[in-house]
CSV table of C-alpha atoms in Angstrom, one decimal:
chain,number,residue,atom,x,y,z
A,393,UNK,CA,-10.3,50.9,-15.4
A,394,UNK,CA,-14.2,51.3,-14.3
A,395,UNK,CA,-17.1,49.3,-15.9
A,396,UNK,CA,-19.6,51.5,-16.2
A,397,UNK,CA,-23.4,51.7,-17.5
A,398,UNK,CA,-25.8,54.4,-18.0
A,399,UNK,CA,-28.6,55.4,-20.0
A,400,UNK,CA,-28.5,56.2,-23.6
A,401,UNK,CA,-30.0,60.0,-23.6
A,402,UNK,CA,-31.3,59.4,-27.5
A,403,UNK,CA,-33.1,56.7,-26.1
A,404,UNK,CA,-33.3,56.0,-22.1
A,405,UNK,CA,-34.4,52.3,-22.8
A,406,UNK,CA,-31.2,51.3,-23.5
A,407,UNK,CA,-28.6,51.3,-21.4
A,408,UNK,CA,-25.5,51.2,-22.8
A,409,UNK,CA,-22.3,49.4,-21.0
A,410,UNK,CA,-18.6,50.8,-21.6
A,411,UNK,CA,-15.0,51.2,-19.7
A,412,UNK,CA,-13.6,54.0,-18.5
A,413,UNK,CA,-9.8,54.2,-18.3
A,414,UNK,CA,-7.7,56.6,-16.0
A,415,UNK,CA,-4.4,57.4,-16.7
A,416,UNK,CA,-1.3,56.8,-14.1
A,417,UNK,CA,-2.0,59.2,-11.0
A,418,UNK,CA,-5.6,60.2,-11.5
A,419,UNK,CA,-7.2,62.7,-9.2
A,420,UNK,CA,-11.0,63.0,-9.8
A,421,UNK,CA,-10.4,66.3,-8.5
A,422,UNK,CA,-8.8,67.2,-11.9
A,423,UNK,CA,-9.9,67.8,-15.2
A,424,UNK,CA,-8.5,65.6,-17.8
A,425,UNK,CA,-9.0,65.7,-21.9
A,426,UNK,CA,-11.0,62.5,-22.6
A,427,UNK,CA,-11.1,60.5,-25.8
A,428,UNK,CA,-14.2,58.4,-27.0
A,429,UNK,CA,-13.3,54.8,-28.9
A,430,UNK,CA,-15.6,53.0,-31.2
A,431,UNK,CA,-14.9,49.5,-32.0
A,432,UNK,CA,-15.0,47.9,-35.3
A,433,UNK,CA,-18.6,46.3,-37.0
A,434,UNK,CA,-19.1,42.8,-35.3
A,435,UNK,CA,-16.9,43.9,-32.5
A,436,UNK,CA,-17.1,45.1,-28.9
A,437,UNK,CA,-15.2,47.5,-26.3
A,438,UNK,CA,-13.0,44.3,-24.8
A,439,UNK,CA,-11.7,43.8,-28.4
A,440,UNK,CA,-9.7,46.3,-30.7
A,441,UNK,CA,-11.2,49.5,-29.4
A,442,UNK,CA,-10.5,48.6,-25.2
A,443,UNK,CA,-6.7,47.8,-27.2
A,444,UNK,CA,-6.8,51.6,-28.0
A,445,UNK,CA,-8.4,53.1,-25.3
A,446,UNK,CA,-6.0,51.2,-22.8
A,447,UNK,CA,-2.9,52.2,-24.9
A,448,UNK,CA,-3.9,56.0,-25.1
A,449,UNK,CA,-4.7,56.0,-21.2
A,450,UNK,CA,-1.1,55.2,-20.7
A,451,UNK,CA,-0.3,58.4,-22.2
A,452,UNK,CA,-2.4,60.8,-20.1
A,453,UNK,CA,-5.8,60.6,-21.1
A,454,UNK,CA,-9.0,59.6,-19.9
A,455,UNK,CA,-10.3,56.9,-22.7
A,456,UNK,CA,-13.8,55.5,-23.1
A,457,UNK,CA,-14.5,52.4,-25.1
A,458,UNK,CA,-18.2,51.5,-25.3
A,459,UNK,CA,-21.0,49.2,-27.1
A,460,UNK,CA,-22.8,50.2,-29.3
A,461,UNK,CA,-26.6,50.1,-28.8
A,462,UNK,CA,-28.1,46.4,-29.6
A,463,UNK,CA,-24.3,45.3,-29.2
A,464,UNK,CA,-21.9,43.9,-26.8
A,465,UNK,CA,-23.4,44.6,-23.2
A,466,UNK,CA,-25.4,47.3,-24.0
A,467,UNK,CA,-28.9,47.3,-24.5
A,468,UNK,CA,-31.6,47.0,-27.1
A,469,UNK,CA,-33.3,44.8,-29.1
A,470,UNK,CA,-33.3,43.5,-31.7
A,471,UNK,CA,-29.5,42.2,-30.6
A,472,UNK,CA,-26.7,42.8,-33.4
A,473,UNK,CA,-29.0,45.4,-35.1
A,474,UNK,CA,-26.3,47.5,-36.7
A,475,UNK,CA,-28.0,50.8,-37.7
A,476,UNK,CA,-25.6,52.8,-38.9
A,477,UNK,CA,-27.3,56.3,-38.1
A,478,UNK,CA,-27.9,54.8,-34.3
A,479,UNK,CA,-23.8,54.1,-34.0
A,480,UNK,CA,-23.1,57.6,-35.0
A,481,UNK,CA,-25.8,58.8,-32.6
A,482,UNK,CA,-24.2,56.5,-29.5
A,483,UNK,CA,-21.3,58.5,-30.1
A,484,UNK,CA,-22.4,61.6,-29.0
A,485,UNK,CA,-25.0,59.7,-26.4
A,486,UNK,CA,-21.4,59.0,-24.7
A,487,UNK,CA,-20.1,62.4,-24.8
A,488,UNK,CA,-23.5,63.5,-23.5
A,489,UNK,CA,-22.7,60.9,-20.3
A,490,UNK,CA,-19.0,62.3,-19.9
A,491,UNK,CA,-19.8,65.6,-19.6
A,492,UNK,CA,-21.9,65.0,-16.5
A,493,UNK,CA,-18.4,64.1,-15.0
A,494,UNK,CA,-16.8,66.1,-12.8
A,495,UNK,CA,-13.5,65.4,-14.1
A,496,UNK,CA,-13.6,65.5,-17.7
A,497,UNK,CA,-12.6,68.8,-19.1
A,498,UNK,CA,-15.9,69.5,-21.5
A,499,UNK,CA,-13.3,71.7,-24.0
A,500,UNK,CA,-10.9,69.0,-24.6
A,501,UNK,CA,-12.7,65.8,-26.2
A,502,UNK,CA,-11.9,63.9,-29.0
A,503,UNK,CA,-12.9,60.8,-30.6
A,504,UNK,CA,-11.4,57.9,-32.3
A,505,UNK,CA,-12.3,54.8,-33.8
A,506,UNK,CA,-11.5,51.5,-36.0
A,507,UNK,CA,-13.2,50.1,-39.0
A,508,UNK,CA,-16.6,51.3,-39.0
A,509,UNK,CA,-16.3,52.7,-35.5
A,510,UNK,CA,-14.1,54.8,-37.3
A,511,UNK,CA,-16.5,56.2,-40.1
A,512,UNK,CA,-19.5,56.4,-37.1
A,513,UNK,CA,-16.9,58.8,-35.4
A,514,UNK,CA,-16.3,60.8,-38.3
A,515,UNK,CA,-19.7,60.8,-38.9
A,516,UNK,CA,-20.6,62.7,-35.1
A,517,UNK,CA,-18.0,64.9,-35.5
A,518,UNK,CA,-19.8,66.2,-38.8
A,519,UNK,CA,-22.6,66.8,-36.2
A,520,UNK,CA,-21.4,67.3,-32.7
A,521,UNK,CA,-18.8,70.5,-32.4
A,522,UNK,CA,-17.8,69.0,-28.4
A,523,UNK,CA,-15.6,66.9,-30.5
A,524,UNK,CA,-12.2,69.0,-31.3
A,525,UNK,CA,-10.2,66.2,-32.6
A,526,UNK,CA,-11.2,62.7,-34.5
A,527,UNK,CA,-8.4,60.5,-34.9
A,528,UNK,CA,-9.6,56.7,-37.6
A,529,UNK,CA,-7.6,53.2,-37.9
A,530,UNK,CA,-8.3,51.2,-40.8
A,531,UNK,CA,-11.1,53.6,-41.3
A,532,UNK,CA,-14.2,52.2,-43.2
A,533,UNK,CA,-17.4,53.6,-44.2
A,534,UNK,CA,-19.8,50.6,-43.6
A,535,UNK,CA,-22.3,52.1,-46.4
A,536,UNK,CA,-19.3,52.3,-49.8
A,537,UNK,CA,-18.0,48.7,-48.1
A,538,UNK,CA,-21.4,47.5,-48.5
A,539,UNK,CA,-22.3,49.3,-51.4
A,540,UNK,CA,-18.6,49.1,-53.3
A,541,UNK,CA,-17.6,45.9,-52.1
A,542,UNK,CA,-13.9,45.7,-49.7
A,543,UNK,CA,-11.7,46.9,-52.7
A,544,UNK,CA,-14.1,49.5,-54.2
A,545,UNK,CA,-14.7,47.2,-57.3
A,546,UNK,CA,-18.6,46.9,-57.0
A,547,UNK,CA,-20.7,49.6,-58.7
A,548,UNK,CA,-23.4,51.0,-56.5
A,549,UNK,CA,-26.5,50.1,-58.5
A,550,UNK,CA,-25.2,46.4,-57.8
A,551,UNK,CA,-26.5,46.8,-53.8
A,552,UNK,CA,-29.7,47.4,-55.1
A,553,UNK,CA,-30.7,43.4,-54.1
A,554,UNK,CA,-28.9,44.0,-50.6
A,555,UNK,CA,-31.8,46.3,-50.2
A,556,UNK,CA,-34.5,44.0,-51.3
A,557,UNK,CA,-32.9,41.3,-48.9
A,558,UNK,CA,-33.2,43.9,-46.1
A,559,UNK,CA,-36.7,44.6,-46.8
A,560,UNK,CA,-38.3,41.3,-47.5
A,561,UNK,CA,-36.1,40.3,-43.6
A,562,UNK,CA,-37.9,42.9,-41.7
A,563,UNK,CA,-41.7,41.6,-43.5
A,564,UNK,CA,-40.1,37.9,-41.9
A,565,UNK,CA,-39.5,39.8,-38.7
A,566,UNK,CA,-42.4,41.3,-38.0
A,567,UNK,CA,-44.5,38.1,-39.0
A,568,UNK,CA,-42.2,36.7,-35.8
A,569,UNK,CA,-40.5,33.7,-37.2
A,570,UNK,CA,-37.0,35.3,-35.6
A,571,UNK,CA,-34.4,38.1,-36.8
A,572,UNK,CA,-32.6,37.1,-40.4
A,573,UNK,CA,-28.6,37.7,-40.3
A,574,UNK,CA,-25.9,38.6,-42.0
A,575,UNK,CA,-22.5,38.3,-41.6
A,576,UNK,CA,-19.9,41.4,-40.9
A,577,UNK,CA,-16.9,39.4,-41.2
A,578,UNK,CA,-16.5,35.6,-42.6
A,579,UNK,CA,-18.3,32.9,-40.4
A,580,UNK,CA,-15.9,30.2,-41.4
A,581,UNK,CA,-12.6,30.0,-42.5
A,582,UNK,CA,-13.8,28.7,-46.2
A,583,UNK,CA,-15.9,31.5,-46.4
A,584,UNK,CA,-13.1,34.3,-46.5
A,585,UNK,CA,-12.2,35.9,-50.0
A,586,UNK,CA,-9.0,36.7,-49.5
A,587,UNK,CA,-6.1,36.5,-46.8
A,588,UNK,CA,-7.3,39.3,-45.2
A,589,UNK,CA,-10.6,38.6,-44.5
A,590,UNK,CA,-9.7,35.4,-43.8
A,591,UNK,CA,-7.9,36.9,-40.7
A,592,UNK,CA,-11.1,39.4,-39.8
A,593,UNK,CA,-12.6,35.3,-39.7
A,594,UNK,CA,-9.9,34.5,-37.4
A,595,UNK,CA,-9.7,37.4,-35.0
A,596,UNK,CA,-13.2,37.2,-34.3
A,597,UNK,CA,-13.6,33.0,-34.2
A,598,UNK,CA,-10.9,32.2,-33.0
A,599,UNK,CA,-8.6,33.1,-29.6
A,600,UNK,CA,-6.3,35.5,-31.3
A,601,UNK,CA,-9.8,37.3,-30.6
A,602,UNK,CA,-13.3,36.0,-30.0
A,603,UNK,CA,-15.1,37.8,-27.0
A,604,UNK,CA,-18.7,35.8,-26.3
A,605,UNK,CA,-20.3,39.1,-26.9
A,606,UNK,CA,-19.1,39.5,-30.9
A,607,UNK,CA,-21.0,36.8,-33.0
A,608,UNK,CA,-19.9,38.8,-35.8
A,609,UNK,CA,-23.2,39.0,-37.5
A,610,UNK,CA,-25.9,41.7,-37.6
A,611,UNK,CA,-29.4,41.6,-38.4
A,612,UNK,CA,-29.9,41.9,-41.9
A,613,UNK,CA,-32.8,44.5,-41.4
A,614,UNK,CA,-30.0,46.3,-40.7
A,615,UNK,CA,-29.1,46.2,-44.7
A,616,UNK,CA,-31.6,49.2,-45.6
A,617,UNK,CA,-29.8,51.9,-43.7
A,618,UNK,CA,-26.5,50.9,-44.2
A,619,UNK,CA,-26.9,50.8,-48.0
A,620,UNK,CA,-27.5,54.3,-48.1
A,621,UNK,CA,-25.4,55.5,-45.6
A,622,UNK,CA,-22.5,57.4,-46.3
A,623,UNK,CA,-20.4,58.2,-43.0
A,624,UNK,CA,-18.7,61.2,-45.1
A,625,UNK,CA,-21.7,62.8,-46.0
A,626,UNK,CA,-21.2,66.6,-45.9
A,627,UNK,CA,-17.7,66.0,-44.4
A,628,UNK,CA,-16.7,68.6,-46.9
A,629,UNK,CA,-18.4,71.0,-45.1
A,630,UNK,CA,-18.7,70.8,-41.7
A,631,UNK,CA,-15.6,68.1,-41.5
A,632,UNK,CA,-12.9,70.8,-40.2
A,633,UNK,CA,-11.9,69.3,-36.7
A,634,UNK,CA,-8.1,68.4,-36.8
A,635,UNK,CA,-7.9,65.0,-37.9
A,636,UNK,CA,-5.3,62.2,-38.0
A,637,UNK,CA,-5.5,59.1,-40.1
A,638,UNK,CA,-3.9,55.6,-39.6
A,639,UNK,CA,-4.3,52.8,-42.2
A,640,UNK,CA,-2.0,50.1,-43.6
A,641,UNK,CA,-0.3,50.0,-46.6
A,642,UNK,CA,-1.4,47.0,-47.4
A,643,UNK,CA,-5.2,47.3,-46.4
A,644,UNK,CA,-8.0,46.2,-48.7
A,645,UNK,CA,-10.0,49.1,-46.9
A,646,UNK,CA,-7.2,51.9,-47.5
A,647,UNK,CA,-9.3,53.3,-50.3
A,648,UNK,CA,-12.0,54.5,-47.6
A,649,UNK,CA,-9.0,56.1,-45.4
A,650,UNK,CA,-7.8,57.8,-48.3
A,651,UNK,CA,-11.7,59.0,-49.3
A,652,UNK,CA,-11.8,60.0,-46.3
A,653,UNK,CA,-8.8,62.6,-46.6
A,654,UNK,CA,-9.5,63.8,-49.6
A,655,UNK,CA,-13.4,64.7,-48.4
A,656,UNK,CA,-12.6,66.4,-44.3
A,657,UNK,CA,-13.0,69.9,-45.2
A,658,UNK,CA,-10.1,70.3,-42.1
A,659,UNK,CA,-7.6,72.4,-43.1
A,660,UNK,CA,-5.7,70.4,-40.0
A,661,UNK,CA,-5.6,66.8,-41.8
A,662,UNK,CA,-2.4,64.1,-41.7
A,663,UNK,CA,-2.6,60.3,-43.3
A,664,UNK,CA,-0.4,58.4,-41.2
A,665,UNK,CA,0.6,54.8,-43.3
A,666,UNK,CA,1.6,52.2,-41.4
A,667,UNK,CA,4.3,50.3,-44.1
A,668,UNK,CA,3.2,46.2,-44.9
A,669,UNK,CA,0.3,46.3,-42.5
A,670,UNK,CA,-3.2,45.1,-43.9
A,671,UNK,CA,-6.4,46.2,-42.6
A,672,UNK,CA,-7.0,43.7,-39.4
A,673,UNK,CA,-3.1,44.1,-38.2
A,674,UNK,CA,-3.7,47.0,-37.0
A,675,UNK,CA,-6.7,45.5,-34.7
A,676,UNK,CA,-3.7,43.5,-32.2
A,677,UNK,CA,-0.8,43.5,-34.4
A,678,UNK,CA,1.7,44.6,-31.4
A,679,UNK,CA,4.2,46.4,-33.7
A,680,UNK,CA,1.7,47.8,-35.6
A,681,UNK,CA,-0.7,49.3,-33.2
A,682,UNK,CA,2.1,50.9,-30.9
A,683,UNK,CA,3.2,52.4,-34.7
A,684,UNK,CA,-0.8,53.9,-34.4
A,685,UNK,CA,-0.2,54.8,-31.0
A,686,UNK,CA,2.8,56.5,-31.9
A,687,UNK,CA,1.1,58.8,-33.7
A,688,UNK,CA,-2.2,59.3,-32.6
A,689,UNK,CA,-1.1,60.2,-29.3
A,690,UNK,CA,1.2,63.1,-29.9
A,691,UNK,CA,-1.8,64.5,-31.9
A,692,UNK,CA,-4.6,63.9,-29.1
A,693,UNK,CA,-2.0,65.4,-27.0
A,694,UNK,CA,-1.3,68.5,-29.1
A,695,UNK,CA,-5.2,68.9,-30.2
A,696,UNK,CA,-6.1,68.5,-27.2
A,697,UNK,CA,-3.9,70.4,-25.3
A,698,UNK,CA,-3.5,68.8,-22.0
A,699,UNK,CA,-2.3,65.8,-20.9
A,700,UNK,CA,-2.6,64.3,-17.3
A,701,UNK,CA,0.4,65.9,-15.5
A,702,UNK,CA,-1.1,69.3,-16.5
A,703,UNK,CA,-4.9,68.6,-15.9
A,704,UNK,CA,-6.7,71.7,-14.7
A,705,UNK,CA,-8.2,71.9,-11.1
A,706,UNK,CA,-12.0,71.2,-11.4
A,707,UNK,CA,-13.8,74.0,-10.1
């Protein structure tokens, strides 16, 4: 494992801050497929996503988990801004950084995420063609959450006042009297609808998972773009990478897994469901996410085609 920081080439002010895992045996002489993770909303690379990219190391790969811009230990401000568009743009500001590495093999990338890191990686592989396999856990596009509400009972029109909100908090932020936010996940126990978000509350306030850099809330300027965002958009286009989905049969979110399928033009497409697992199990639910594992390995490995005991000589 190597904490690492570089610039963000989409904008060299920030600097963003992420791990790099090698698997058992590396030789930076070697080329080795590499797979970018992208933790949830409100979370950071020590959380979920470092769970992921630790897990998938073990089996041969070289495994990035990062911050996002304005997030974690990367840079930017305002902090906690969650603009949608920028995540899916740090995405490929990673892959940019990898392939100045000796030892990554530029053919053989592929990308996964979790909750909304999930619908940002979709989102770049829509865009960025150095990503030949996309792999999603408890997938969520953060615009129909927002928009649709967790169960995809909310009509659209309804986020209309989510906008206002998000406009009349950037007039208070630029007249400086300090950055209105919003929660991603519950900020108490009392606020939590149901049991599972009551356990998104828990994971991220309490020890099962609370890192100091994931307050769980975002700016709420940050409402504009993600209101309109869709994470899909044109996905039935220019979606055709392979791609392997992972969500739980129980999930409130399931719907945006499923919407997800059904859009991905890929004629290369499998829906893994994990049985009696809700959306935030399959963050650290240990049974659960080596089920994930499971499969998502065997299809990095296969897409991919490569793992560490056949690594190509660098040149």
């Amino acid at each position: 494992m190597n904490k690492v920081s570089f610039a963000n080439s989409n904008n060299p002010s920030i600097t963003m801050s992420a791990v790099i895992n090698h698997p058992t045996g590396f030789d930076e002489k070697r080329r080795y497929p590499v797979i970018v993770v992208s933790h949830p909303g409100g979370g950071v690379k020590e959380q979920t996503a470092g769970t992921y990219a630790r897990k998938l190391a073990e089996q041969g790969f070289v495994t990035v988990a990062f911050d996002r811009s304005y997030q974690g230990e990367s840079g930017g401000e305002p902090r906690q801004l969650e603009n949608p568009y920028i995540s899916t743009e740090d995405v490929s500001a990673v892959i940019d950084h990898l392939t100045t590495l000796p030892y990554v093999d530029q053919d053989r990338i592929g990308a996964m995420g979790i909750c909304a890191g999930a619908g940002y990686t979709a989102n770049a592989a829509i865009q960025d063609r150095r990503i030949r396999a996309i792999g999603t856990v408890s997938a969520v596009n953060i615009g129909s959450m927002f928009r649709n509400g967790w169960d995809n009972s909310v009509k659209s029109i309804d986020a209309l006042p989510y906008i206002e909100a998000g406009s009349n908090a950037r007039t208070t932020d630029a007249e400086g009297r300090g950055y209105a936010t919003m929660p991603l996940a519950p900020m108490s126990e009392a606020d939590a609808p149901n049991e599972e978000l009551r356990q998104a509350w828990e994971y991220y306030h309490t020890p099962r998972a609370e890192y100091p850099t994931a307050p769980g809330f975002a700016t709420l300027r940050s409402m504009n773009q993600i209101i309109t965002y869709d994470a899909y958009h044109m996905a039935d286009v220019y979606l055709t990478q392979p791609i392997q989905i992972v969500a739980g049969s129980g999930a409130g979110s399931k719907w945006m897994s499923d919407d997800l399928f059904d859009r991905a033009a890929s004629n290369d497409k499998a829906f893994h469901v994990v049985e009696g697992a809700n959306h935030m199990d399959l963050y650290d639910g240990e049974a659960f996410v080596a089920e994930a594992v499971s499969v998502l390995a065997p299809f990095f490995m296969s897409k991919l085609a490569a793992t560490a005991a056949v690594a190509e000589p660098a040149a």
